[in-house]
C-alpha cells in the first residue's frame, strides 16, 4: 500500500462527533469532483471487527491486529467488510462508543495511518475525522475544524436516528456525546484538537448548504476551486 501522492491537494475537515463533518465532506468532495475519506468509518469497522471477535476494546494488541487485518472496501458510497456490506451496522451508538475506545490506542492509530494516507489520489481528497489536519495530512492545503454546540449535535443525531427508524433517548444521547467528546479530546495520542492553521467554523446555527458554501469559498480563496 503506498502512502499517497503528496502533490495531490487535501482538504481536511475535523471536529467532534455529530458536528456534520461527514455530510459537509461529501458535499464539498462532490462539488470539486474529489475523493472522500470517512476516517471514522475505519475506526468503526475496527470496532465492529473487535466486537465480532468477541472483544470489548480493552486489549490494544487485539484491536490493532484487527485494524491491520481489516478487509475494508469503500464502493459506491457503501462500506464492505470482506464481501459483506456493513450498512448501518457501523452507525449504531454502541459501535460509535467502541470505536472511540479502540481509537484511544496508539497501536490502532498507527495500524490505520498508511491506509488513510493511501486515499490521497488525483485530483484531490477531502478527508474527515479527528486528526486529519494534525496527524494524517499535516500538509493539507485547507484545514477546517467544524464545531457545534453539544446540545445541537445531540438534537441533529437524534433526528437522523429517528429517520432511520432507530429509537433513542435524547438525554442518553447527549450524555453519550459528552463522554465521547471527553475521551476524543482528552486522549494522549492524536486527540481531537483544531490544527494551529485550521479555520474554525461553528455550524450550531448554520444549515448544511451555508457551511458547504463557506468551505467552497475558502477553497476558491486558496486556488483549490474555480
Ligand atoms: O466520526 P465518527 O463518529 O464516525 O468516529 C467514530 C470514532 O472514531 C470517534 O469517536 C473517534 C474515532 N476517530 C478517531 O479517533 N480519529 C479519526 N480520524 C476518526 C474517528
PDB file of C-alpha atoms and ligand atoms in Angstrom:
ATOM      1  CA  UNK A   1       0.000   0.000   0.000  1.00  0.00           C
ATOM      2  CA  UNK A   2       1.510   3.363  -0.990  1.00  0.00           C
ATOM      3  CA  UNK A   3       1.268   6.363   1.294  1.00  0.00           C
ATOM      4  CA  UNK A   4      -0.462   8.730  -1.088  1.00  0.00           C
ATOM      5  CA  UNK A   5       0.919  11.292  -3.500  1.00  0.00           C
ATOM      6  CA  UNK A   6       1.986  14.400  -1.595  1.00  0.00           C
ATOM      7  CA  UNK A   7       1.462  16.532  -4.736  1.00  0.00           C
ATOM      8  CA  UNK A   8      -2.285  15.792  -4.544  1.00  0.00           C
ATOM      9  CA  UNK A   9      -4.219  18.514  -2.664  1.00  0.00           C
ATOM     10  CA  UNK A  10      -6.074  17.549   0.512  1.00  0.00           C
ATOM     11  CA  UNK A  11      -8.822  19.355   2.421  1.00  0.00           C
ATOM     12  CA  UNK A  12      -9.267  18.156   5.996  1.00  0.00           C
ATOM     13  CA  UNK A  13     -12.480  18.527   7.976  1.00  0.00           C
ATOM     14  CA  UNK A  14     -12.035  17.631  11.642  1.00  0.00           C
ATOM     15  CA  UNK A  15     -14.446  18.064  14.500  1.00  0.00           C
ATOM     16  CA  UNK A  16     -16.374  16.386  17.310  1.00  0.00           C
ATOM     17  CA  UNK A  17     -18.962  13.631  16.941  1.00  0.00           C
ATOM     18  CA  UNK A  18     -22.126  14.646  15.054  1.00  0.00           C
ATOM     19  CA  UNK A  19     -20.784  18.052  14.026  1.00  0.00           C
ATOM     20  CA  UNK A  20     -21.818  17.277  10.437  1.00  0.00           C
ATOM     21  CA  UNK A  21     -18.252  16.658   9.155  1.00  0.00           C
ATOM     22  CA  UNK A  22     -19.231  13.643   7.055  1.00  0.00           C
ATOM     23  CA  UNK A  23     -22.092  15.416   5.291  1.00  0.00           C
ATOM     24  CA  UNK A  24     -20.030  18.526   4.618  1.00  0.00           C
ATOM     25  CA  UNK A  25     -17.050  16.447   3.393  1.00  0.00           C
ATOM     26  CA  UNK A  26     -19.274  14.513   0.960  1.00  0.00           C
ATOM     27  CA  UNK A  27     -20.885  17.684  -0.446  1.00  0.00           C
ATOM     28  CA  UNK A  28     -17.556  19.504  -0.830  1.00  0.00           C
ATOM     29  CA  UNK A  29     -15.955  16.451  -2.489  1.00  0.00           C
ATOM     30  CA  UNK A  30     -18.894  16.165  -4.862  1.00  0.00           C
ATOM     31  CA  UNK A  31     -18.726  19.874  -5.791  1.00  0.00           C
ATOM     32  CA  UNK A  32     -14.989  19.580  -6.514  1.00  0.00           C
ATOM     33  CA  UNK A  33     -15.117  16.112  -8.096  1.00  0.00           C
ATOM     34  CA  UNK A  34     -12.584  14.864  -5.497  1.00  0.00           C
ATOM     35  CA  UNK A  35     -12.317  11.635  -3.490  1.00  0.00           C
ATOM     36  CA  UNK A  36     -13.573  11.430   0.061  1.00  0.00           C
ATOM     37  CA  UNK A  37     -12.193   9.640   3.125  1.00  0.00           C
ATOM     38  CA  UNK A  38     -14.519   8.956   6.070  1.00  0.00           C
ATOM     39  CA  UNK A  39     -11.763   8.049   8.544  1.00  0.00           C
ATOM     40  CA  UNK A  40     -14.293   7.444  11.339  1.00  0.00           C
ATOM     41  CA  UNK A  41     -15.637   4.526   9.259  1.00  0.00           C
ATOM     42  CA  UNK A  42     -12.225   2.805   9.562  1.00  0.00           C
ATOM     43  CA  UNK A  43     -12.317   3.147  13.368  1.00  0.00           C
ATOM     44  CA  UNK A  44     -15.942   1.959  13.344  1.00  0.00           C
ATOM     45  CA  UNK A  45     -15.015  -1.042  11.144  1.00  0.00           C
ATOM     46  CA  UNK A  46     -12.194  -1.871  13.544  1.00  0.00           C
ATOM     47  CA  UNK A  47     -14.694  -1.709  16.411  1.00  0.00           C
ATOM     48  CA  UNK A  48     -17.102  -3.998  14.529  1.00  0.00           C
ATOM     49  CA  UNK A  49     -14.296  -6.490  13.829  1.00  0.00           C
ATOM     50  CA  UNK A  50     -13.274  -6.402  17.526  1.00  0.00           C
ATOM     51  CA  UNK A  51     -16.879  -6.967  18.562  1.00  0.00           C
ATOM     52  CA  UNK A  52     -17.305  -9.837  16.085  1.00  0.00           C
ATOM     53  CA  UNK A  53     -14.146 -11.433  17.519  1.00  0.00           C
ATOM     54  CA  UNK A  54     -15.741 -11.244  20.985  1.00  0.00           C
ATOM     55  CA  UNK A  55     -13.542  -8.383  22.251  1.00  0.00           C
ATOM     56  CA  UNK A  56     -14.517  -5.260  24.173  1.00  0.00           C
ATOM     57  CA  UNK A  57     -11.731  -2.915  23.026  1.00  0.00           C
ATOM     58  CA  UNK A  58      -9.682  -3.233  26.220  1.00  0.00           C
ATOM     59  CA  UNK A  59      -6.918  -5.262  24.550  1.00  0.00           C
ATOM     60  CA  UNK A  60      -4.758  -2.880  22.470  1.00  0.00           C
ATOM     61  CA  UNK A  61      -2.870  -5.653  20.681  1.00  0.00           C
ATOM     62  CA  UNK A  62      -6.017  -7.487  19.653  1.00  0.00           C
ATOM     63  CA  UNK A  63      -7.648  -4.241  18.439  1.00  0.00           C
ATOM     64  CA  UNK A  64      -4.508  -3.261  16.474  1.00  0.00           C
ATOM     65  CA  UNK A  65      -4.330  -6.667  14.850  1.00  0.00           C
ATOM     66  CA  UNK A  66      -7.997  -6.319  13.773  1.00  0.00           C
ATOM     67  CA  UNK A  67      -7.194  -2.812  12.418  1.00  0.00           C
ATOM     68  CA  UNK A  68      -4.190  -4.094  10.446  1.00  0.00           C
ATOM     69  CA  UNK A  69      -6.134  -7.018   9.011  1.00  0.00           C
ATOM     70  CA  UNK A  70      -9.266  -5.060   8.063  1.00  0.00           C
ATOM     71  CA  UNK A  71     -10.567  -6.258   4.736  1.00  0.00           C
ATOM     72  CA  UNK A  72     -12.376  -2.966   4.141  1.00  0.00           C
ATOM     73  CA  UNK A  73     -13.578  -1.523   0.848  1.00  0.00           C
ATOM     74  CA  UNK A  74     -15.487   1.658   0.055  1.00  0.00           C
ATOM     75  CA  UNK A  75     -17.526   1.355  -3.132  1.00  0.00           C
ATOM     76  CA  UNK A  76     -20.382   3.491  -4.489  1.00  0.00           C
ATOM     77  CA  UNK A  77     -20.931   5.133  -1.112  1.00  0.00           C
ATOM     78  CA  UNK A  78     -21.136   1.698   0.581  1.00  0.00           C
ATOM     79  CA  UNK A  79     -18.737   0.191   3.118  1.00  0.00           C
ATOM     80  CA  UNK A  80     -17.806  -3.516   2.833  1.00  0.00           C
ATOM     81  CA  UNK A  81     -16.080  -5.755   5.359  1.00  0.00           C
ATOM     82  CA  UNK A  82     -14.913  -8.710   3.264  1.00  0.00           C
ATOM     83  CA  UNK A  83     -17.692  -9.298   0.735  1.00  0.00           C
ATOM     84  CA  UNK A  84     -20.481  -8.124   3.013  1.00  0.00           C
ATOM     85  CA  UNK A  85     -21.855  -4.572   3.019  1.00  0.00           C
ATOM     86  CA  UNK A  86     -21.898  -3.434   6.666  1.00  0.00           C
ATOM     87  CA  UNK A  87     -24.774  -0.995   6.077  1.00  0.00           C
ATOM     88  CA  UNK A  88     -25.931   0.662   9.273  1.00  0.00           C
ATOM     89  CA  UNK A  89     -24.126  -1.919  11.467  1.00  0.00           C
ATOM     90  CA  UNK A  90     -21.228   0.513  11.946  1.00  0.00           C
ATOM     91  CA  UNK A  91     -23.528   3.507  12.564  1.00  0.00           C
ATOM     92  CA  UNK A  92     -25.019   2.363  15.854  1.00  0.00           C
ATOM     93  CA  UNK A  93     -24.229   4.285  19.039  1.00  0.00           C
ATOM     94  CA  UNK A  94     -22.729   1.124  20.583  1.00  0.00           C
ATOM     95  CA  UNK A  95     -20.204   0.807  17.719  1.00  0.00           C
ATOM     96  CA  UNK A  96     -19.510   4.568  17.938  1.00  0.00           C
ATOM     97  CA  UNK A  97     -18.637   4.217  21.613  1.00  0.00           C
ATOM     98  CA  UNK A  98     -16.456   1.132  20.981  1.00  0.00           C
ATOM     99  CA  UNK A  99     -14.770   2.974  18.061  1.00  0.00           C
ATOM    100  CA  UNK A 100     -13.916   5.873  20.370  1.00  0.00           C
ATOM    101  CA  UNK A 101     -12.466   3.353  22.860  1.00  0.00           C
ATOM    102  CA  UNK A 102     -10.279   1.487  20.347  1.00  0.00           C
ATOM    103  CA  UNK A 103      -9.226   4.812  18.756  1.00  0.00           C
ATOM    104  CA  UNK A 104      -7.509   5.782  22.003  1.00  0.00           C
ATOM    105  CA  UNK A 105      -4.879   3.009  21.490  1.00  0.00           C
ATOM    106  CA  UNK A 106      -1.767   4.362  19.702  1.00  0.00           C
ATOM    107  CA  UNK A 107      -1.227   0.877  18.202  1.00  0.00           C
ATOM    108  CA  UNK A 108      -4.629   1.080  16.484  1.00  0.00           C
ATOM    109  CA  UNK A 109      -3.944   4.604  15.191  1.00  0.00           C
ATOM    110  CA  UNK A 110      -0.565   3.509  13.817  1.00  0.00           C
ATOM    111  CA  UNK A 111      -2.165   0.493  12.138  1.00  0.00           C
ATOM    112  CA  UNK A 112      -4.623   2.752  10.274  1.00  0.00           C
ATOM    113  CA  UNK A 113      -2.234   5.594   9.349  1.00  0.00           C
ATOM    114  CA  UNK A 114      -0.919   4.412   5.960  1.00  0.00           C
ATOM    115  CA  UNK A 115      -4.311   3.060   4.958  1.00  0.00           C
ATOM    116  CA  UNK A 116      -5.762   6.563   5.441  1.00  0.00           C
ATOM    117  CA  UNK A 117      -2.911   8.220   3.517  1.00  0.00           C
ATOM    118  CA  UNK A 118      -3.407   5.824   0.597  1.00  0.00           C
ATOM    119  CA  UNK A 119      -6.748   7.530  -0.144  1.00  0.00           C
ATOM    120  CA  UNK A 120      -4.794  10.565  -1.355  1.00  0.00           C
ATOM    121  CA  UNK A 121      -5.239  10.294  -5.120  1.00  0.00           C
ATOM    122  CA  UNK A 122      -5.744  12.755  -8.012  1.00  0.00           C
ATOM    123  CA  UNK A 123      -7.468  15.087  -8.476  1.00  0.00           C
ATOM    124  CA  UNK A 124      -7.773  15.621  -4.697  1.00  0.00           C
ATOM    125  CA  UNK A 125      -9.074  14.289  -1.382  1.00  0.00           C
ATOM    126  CA  UNK A 126     -11.494  15.608   1.217  1.00  0.00           C
ATOM    127  CA  UNK A 127     -10.802  13.764   4.497  1.00  0.00           C
ATOM    128  CA  UNK A 128     -12.967  13.968   7.612  1.00  0.00           C
ATOM    129  CA  UNK A 129     -12.164  12.831  11.131  1.00  0.00           C
ATOM    130  CA  UNK A 130     -10.479  13.980  14.319  1.00  0.00           C
ATOM    131  CA  UNK A 131      -6.777  14.154  13.431  1.00  0.00           C
ATOM    132  CA  UNK A 132      -6.815  14.607   9.649  1.00  0.00           C
ATOM    133  CA  UNK A 133      -5.210  18.083   9.807  1.00  0.00           C
ATOM    134  CA  UNK A 134      -2.947  17.438  12.785  1.00  0.00           C
ATOM    135  CA  UNK A 135      -1.522  13.948  12.158  1.00  0.00           C
ATOM    136  CA  UNK A 136      -2.625  12.208   8.964  1.00  0.00           C
ATOM    137  CA  UNK A 137      -2.371  15.092   6.455  1.00  0.00           C
ATOM    138  CA  UNK A 138      -0.411  17.881   8.220  1.00  0.00           C
ATOM    139  CA  UNK A 139       0.436  19.376   4.791  1.00  0.00           C
ATOM    140  CA  UNK A 140      -3.235  19.767   3.762  1.00  0.00           C
ATOM    141  CA  UNK A 141      -3.966  22.785   1.557  1.00  0.00           C
ATOM    142  CA  UNK A 142      -7.024  23.698   3.629  1.00  0.00           C
ATOM    143  CA  UNK A 143      -7.897  22.605   7.174  1.00  0.00           C
ATOM    144  CA  UNK A 144     -11.364  23.159   8.572  1.00  0.00           C
ATOM    145  CA  UNK A 145     -12.361  22.500  12.179  1.00  0.00           C
ATOM    146  CA  UNK A 146     -16.111  22.084  12.285  1.00  0.00           C
ATOM    147  CA  UNK A 147     -17.655  22.607  15.697  1.00  0.00           C
ATOM    148  CA  UNK A 148     -21.215  22.883  17.022  1.00  0.00           C
ATOM    149  CA  UNK A 149     -22.826  23.138  20.432  1.00  0.00           C
ATOM    150  CA  UNK A 150     -23.173  19.676  22.050  1.00  0.00           C
ATOM    151  CA  UNK A 151     -26.960  20.056  22.646  1.00  0.00           C
ATOM    152  CA  UNK A 152     -27.484  20.938  18.985  1.00  0.00           C
ATOM    153  CA  UNK A 153     -25.342  17.985  17.884  1.00  0.00           C
ATOM    154  CA  UNK A 154     -27.432  15.674  20.099  1.00  0.00           C
ATOM    155  CA  UNK A 155     -30.649  17.002  18.521  1.00  0.00           C
ATOM    156  CA  UNK A 156     -29.274  16.502  14.994  1.00  0.00           C
ATOM    157  CA  UNK A 157     -28.109  12.961  15.743  1.00  0.00           C
ATOM    158  CA  UNK A 158     -31.481  12.197  17.387  1.00  0.00           C
ATOM    159  CA  UNK A 159     -33.314  13.343  14.242  1.00  0.00           C
ATOM    160  CA  UNK A 160     -31.017  11.273  11.989  1.00  0.00           C
ATOM    161  CA  UNK A 161     -31.562   8.117  14.068  1.00  0.00           C
ATOM    162  CA  UNK A 162     -35.356   8.626  14.194  1.00  0.00           C
ATOM    163  CA  UNK A 163     -35.340   8.974  10.390  1.00  0.00           C
ATOM    164  CA  UNK A 164     -33.543   5.619  10.200  1.00  0.00           C
ATOM    165  CA  UNK A 165     -36.206   4.088  12.443  1.00  0.00           C
ATOM    166  CA  UNK A 166     -33.776   3.731  15.373  1.00  0.00           C
ATOM    167  CA  UNK A 167     -35.340   4.979  18.610  1.00  0.00           C
ATOM    168  CA  UNK A 168     -33.022   6.506  21.229  1.00  0.00           C
ATOM    169  CA  UNK A 169     -33.488   8.676  24.280  1.00  0.00           C
ATOM    170  CA  UNK A 170     -32.148  12.204  23.696  1.00  0.00           C
ATOM    171  CA  UNK A 171     -30.859  12.530  27.277  1.00  0.00           C
ATOM    172  CA  UNK A 172     -28.822   9.332  26.865  1.00  0.00           C
ATOM    173  CA  UNK A 173     -27.584  10.588  23.505  1.00  0.00           C
ATOM    174  CA  UNK A 174     -26.436  13.893  24.979  1.00  0.00           C
ATOM    175  CA  UNK A 175     -24.611  12.074  27.797  1.00  0.00           C
ATOM    176  CA  UNK A 176     -23.020   9.746  25.240  1.00  0.00           C
ATOM    177  CA  UNK A 177     -21.797  12.639  23.076  1.00  0.00           C
ATOM    178  CA  UNK A 178     -20.348  14.412  26.132  1.00  0.00           C
ATOM    179  CA  UNK A 179     -18.449  11.290  27.181  1.00  0.00           C
ATOM    180  CA  UNK A 180     -17.197  10.670  23.653  1.00  0.00           C
ATOM    181  CA  UNK A 181     -16.062  14.313  23.316  1.00  0.00           C
ATOM    182  CA  UNK A 182     -14.182  13.997  26.608  1.00  0.00           C
ATOM    183  CA  UNK A 183     -12.481  10.764  25.506  1.00  0.00           C
ATOM    184  CA  UNK A 184     -11.645  12.027  21.980  1.00  0.00           C
ATOM    185  CA  UNK A 185     -10.325  15.391  23.264  1.00  0.00           C
ATOM    186  CA  UNK A 186      -8.573  14.001  26.326  1.00  0.00           C
ATOM    187  CA  UNK A 187      -6.672  11.018  24.898  1.00  0.00           C
ATOM    188  CA  UNK A 188      -2.896  11.164  24.903  1.00  0.00           C
ATOM    189  CA  UNK A 189      -2.438  10.205  21.232  1.00  0.00           C
ATOM    190  CA  UNK A 190      -3.771  12.353  18.376  1.00  0.00           C
ATOM    191  CA  UNK A 191      -6.500  13.988  20.482  1.00  0.00           C
ATOM    192  CA  UNK A 192      -9.330  15.918  18.875  1.00  0.00           C
ATOM    193  CA  UNK A 193      -7.952  19.440  18.602  1.00  0.00           C
ATOM    194  CA  UNK A 194      -8.010  22.111  15.898  1.00  0.00           C
ATOM    195  CA  UNK A 195      -4.722  22.287  13.960  1.00  0.00           C
ATOM    196  CA  UNK A 196      -2.932  25.607  14.586  1.00  0.00           C
ATOM    197  CA  UNK A 197      -3.564  26.551  10.949  1.00  0.00           C
ATOM    198  CA  UNK A 198      -7.198  25.367  10.805  1.00  0.00           C
ATOM    199  CA  UNK A 199     -10.143  27.627  10.014  1.00  0.00           C
ATOM    200  CA  UNK A 200     -12.754  27.155  12.754  1.00  0.00           C
ATOM    201  CA  UNK A 201     -16.355  27.009  11.550  1.00  0.00           C
ATOM    202  CA  UNK A 202     -19.190  26.880  14.097  1.00  0.00           C
ATOM    203  CA  UNK A 203     -22.180  25.196  12.469  1.00  0.00           C
ATOM    204  CA  UNK A 204     -24.512  25.490  15.502  1.00  0.00           C
ATOM    205  CA  UNK A 205     -26.777  27.934  13.680  1.00  0.00           C
ATOM    206  CA  UNK A 206     -25.872  27.166  10.068  1.00  0.00           C
ATOM    207  CA  UNK A 207     -27.511  24.760   7.638  1.00  0.00           C
ATOM    208  CA  UNK A 208     -25.536  22.265   5.517  1.00  0.00           C
ATOM    209  CA  UNK A 209     -25.679  24.434   2.390  1.00  0.00           C
ATOM    210  CA  UNK A 210     -24.217  27.528   4.110  1.00  0.00           C
ATOM    211  CA  UNK A 211     -21.352  25.524   5.616  1.00  0.00           C
ATOM    212  CA  UNK A 212     -20.629  23.923   2.212  1.00  0.00           C
ATOM    213  CA  UNK A 213     -20.619  27.351   0.550  1.00  0.00           C
ATOM    214  CA  UNK A 214     -18.300  28.709   3.273  1.00  0.00           C
ATOM    215  CA  UNK A 215     -15.833  25.837   2.722  1.00  0.00           C
ATOM    216  CA  UNK A 216     -16.021  26.200  -1.081  1.00  0.00           C
ATOM    217  CA  UNK A 217     -15.333  29.942  -0.637  1.00  0.00           C
ATOM    218  CA  UNK A 218     -12.198  29.046   1.358  1.00  0.00           C
ATOM    219  CA  UNK A 219     -11.204  26.616  -1.437  1.00  0.00           C
ATOM    220  CA  UNK A 220     -11.531  29.351  -4.055  1.00  0.00           C
ATOM    221  CA  UNK A 221      -9.527  31.761  -1.896  1.00  0.00           C
ATOM    222  CA  UNK A 222      -6.703  29.188  -1.852  1.00  0.00           C
ATOM    223  CA  UNK A 223      -6.891  28.413  -5.556  1.00  0.00           C
ATOM    224  CA  UNK A 224      -8.297  24.918  -4.968  1.00  0.00           C
ATOM    225  CA  UNK A 225     -11.515  25.563  -6.898  1.00  0.00           C
ATOM    226  CA  UNK A 226     -12.532  27.745  -9.815  1.00  0.00           C
TER     227      UNK A 226
HETATM  228  O1  LIG B   1     -16.501  10.343  13.089  1.00  0.00           O
HETATM  229  P1  LIG B   1     -17.106   9.102  13.743  1.00  0.00           P
HETATM  230  O2  LIG B   1     -18.167   9.421  14.785  1.00  0.00           O
HETATM  231  O3  LIG B   1     -17.600   8.113  12.731  1.00  0.00           O
HETATM  232  O4  LIG B   1     -15.885   8.404  14.528  1.00  0.00           O
HETATM  233  C1  LIG B   1     -16.082   7.318  15.399  1.00  0.00           C
HETATM  234  C2  LIG B   1     -14.967   7.293  16.454  1.00  0.00           C
HETATM  235  O5  LIG B   1     -13.711   7.033  15.811  1.00  0.00           O
HETATM  236  C3  LIG B   1     -14.768   8.620  17.198  1.00  0.00           C
HETATM  237  O6  LIG B   1     -15.457   8.645  18.433  1.00  0.00           O
HETATM  238  C4  LIG B   1     -13.286   8.717  17.410  1.00  0.00           C
HETATM  239  C5  LIG B   1     -12.684   7.820  16.381  1.00  0.00           C
HETATM  240  N1  LIG B   1     -11.980   8.564  15.325  1.00  0.00           N
HETATM  241  C6  LIG B   1     -10.685   8.958  15.578  1.00  0.00           C
HETATM  242  O7  LIG B   1     -10.200   8.758  16.688  1.00  0.00           O
HETATM  243  N2  LIG B   1      -9.948   9.568  14.609  1.00  0.00           N
HETATM  244  C7  LIG B   1     -10.483   9.820  13.410  1.00  0.00           C
HETATM  245  N3  LIG B   1      -9.733  10.410  12.471  1.00  0.00           N
HETATM  246  C8  LIG B   1     -11.823   9.461  13.129  1.00  0.00           C
HETATM  247  C9  LIG B   1     -12.556   8.831  14.124  1.00  0.00           C
END
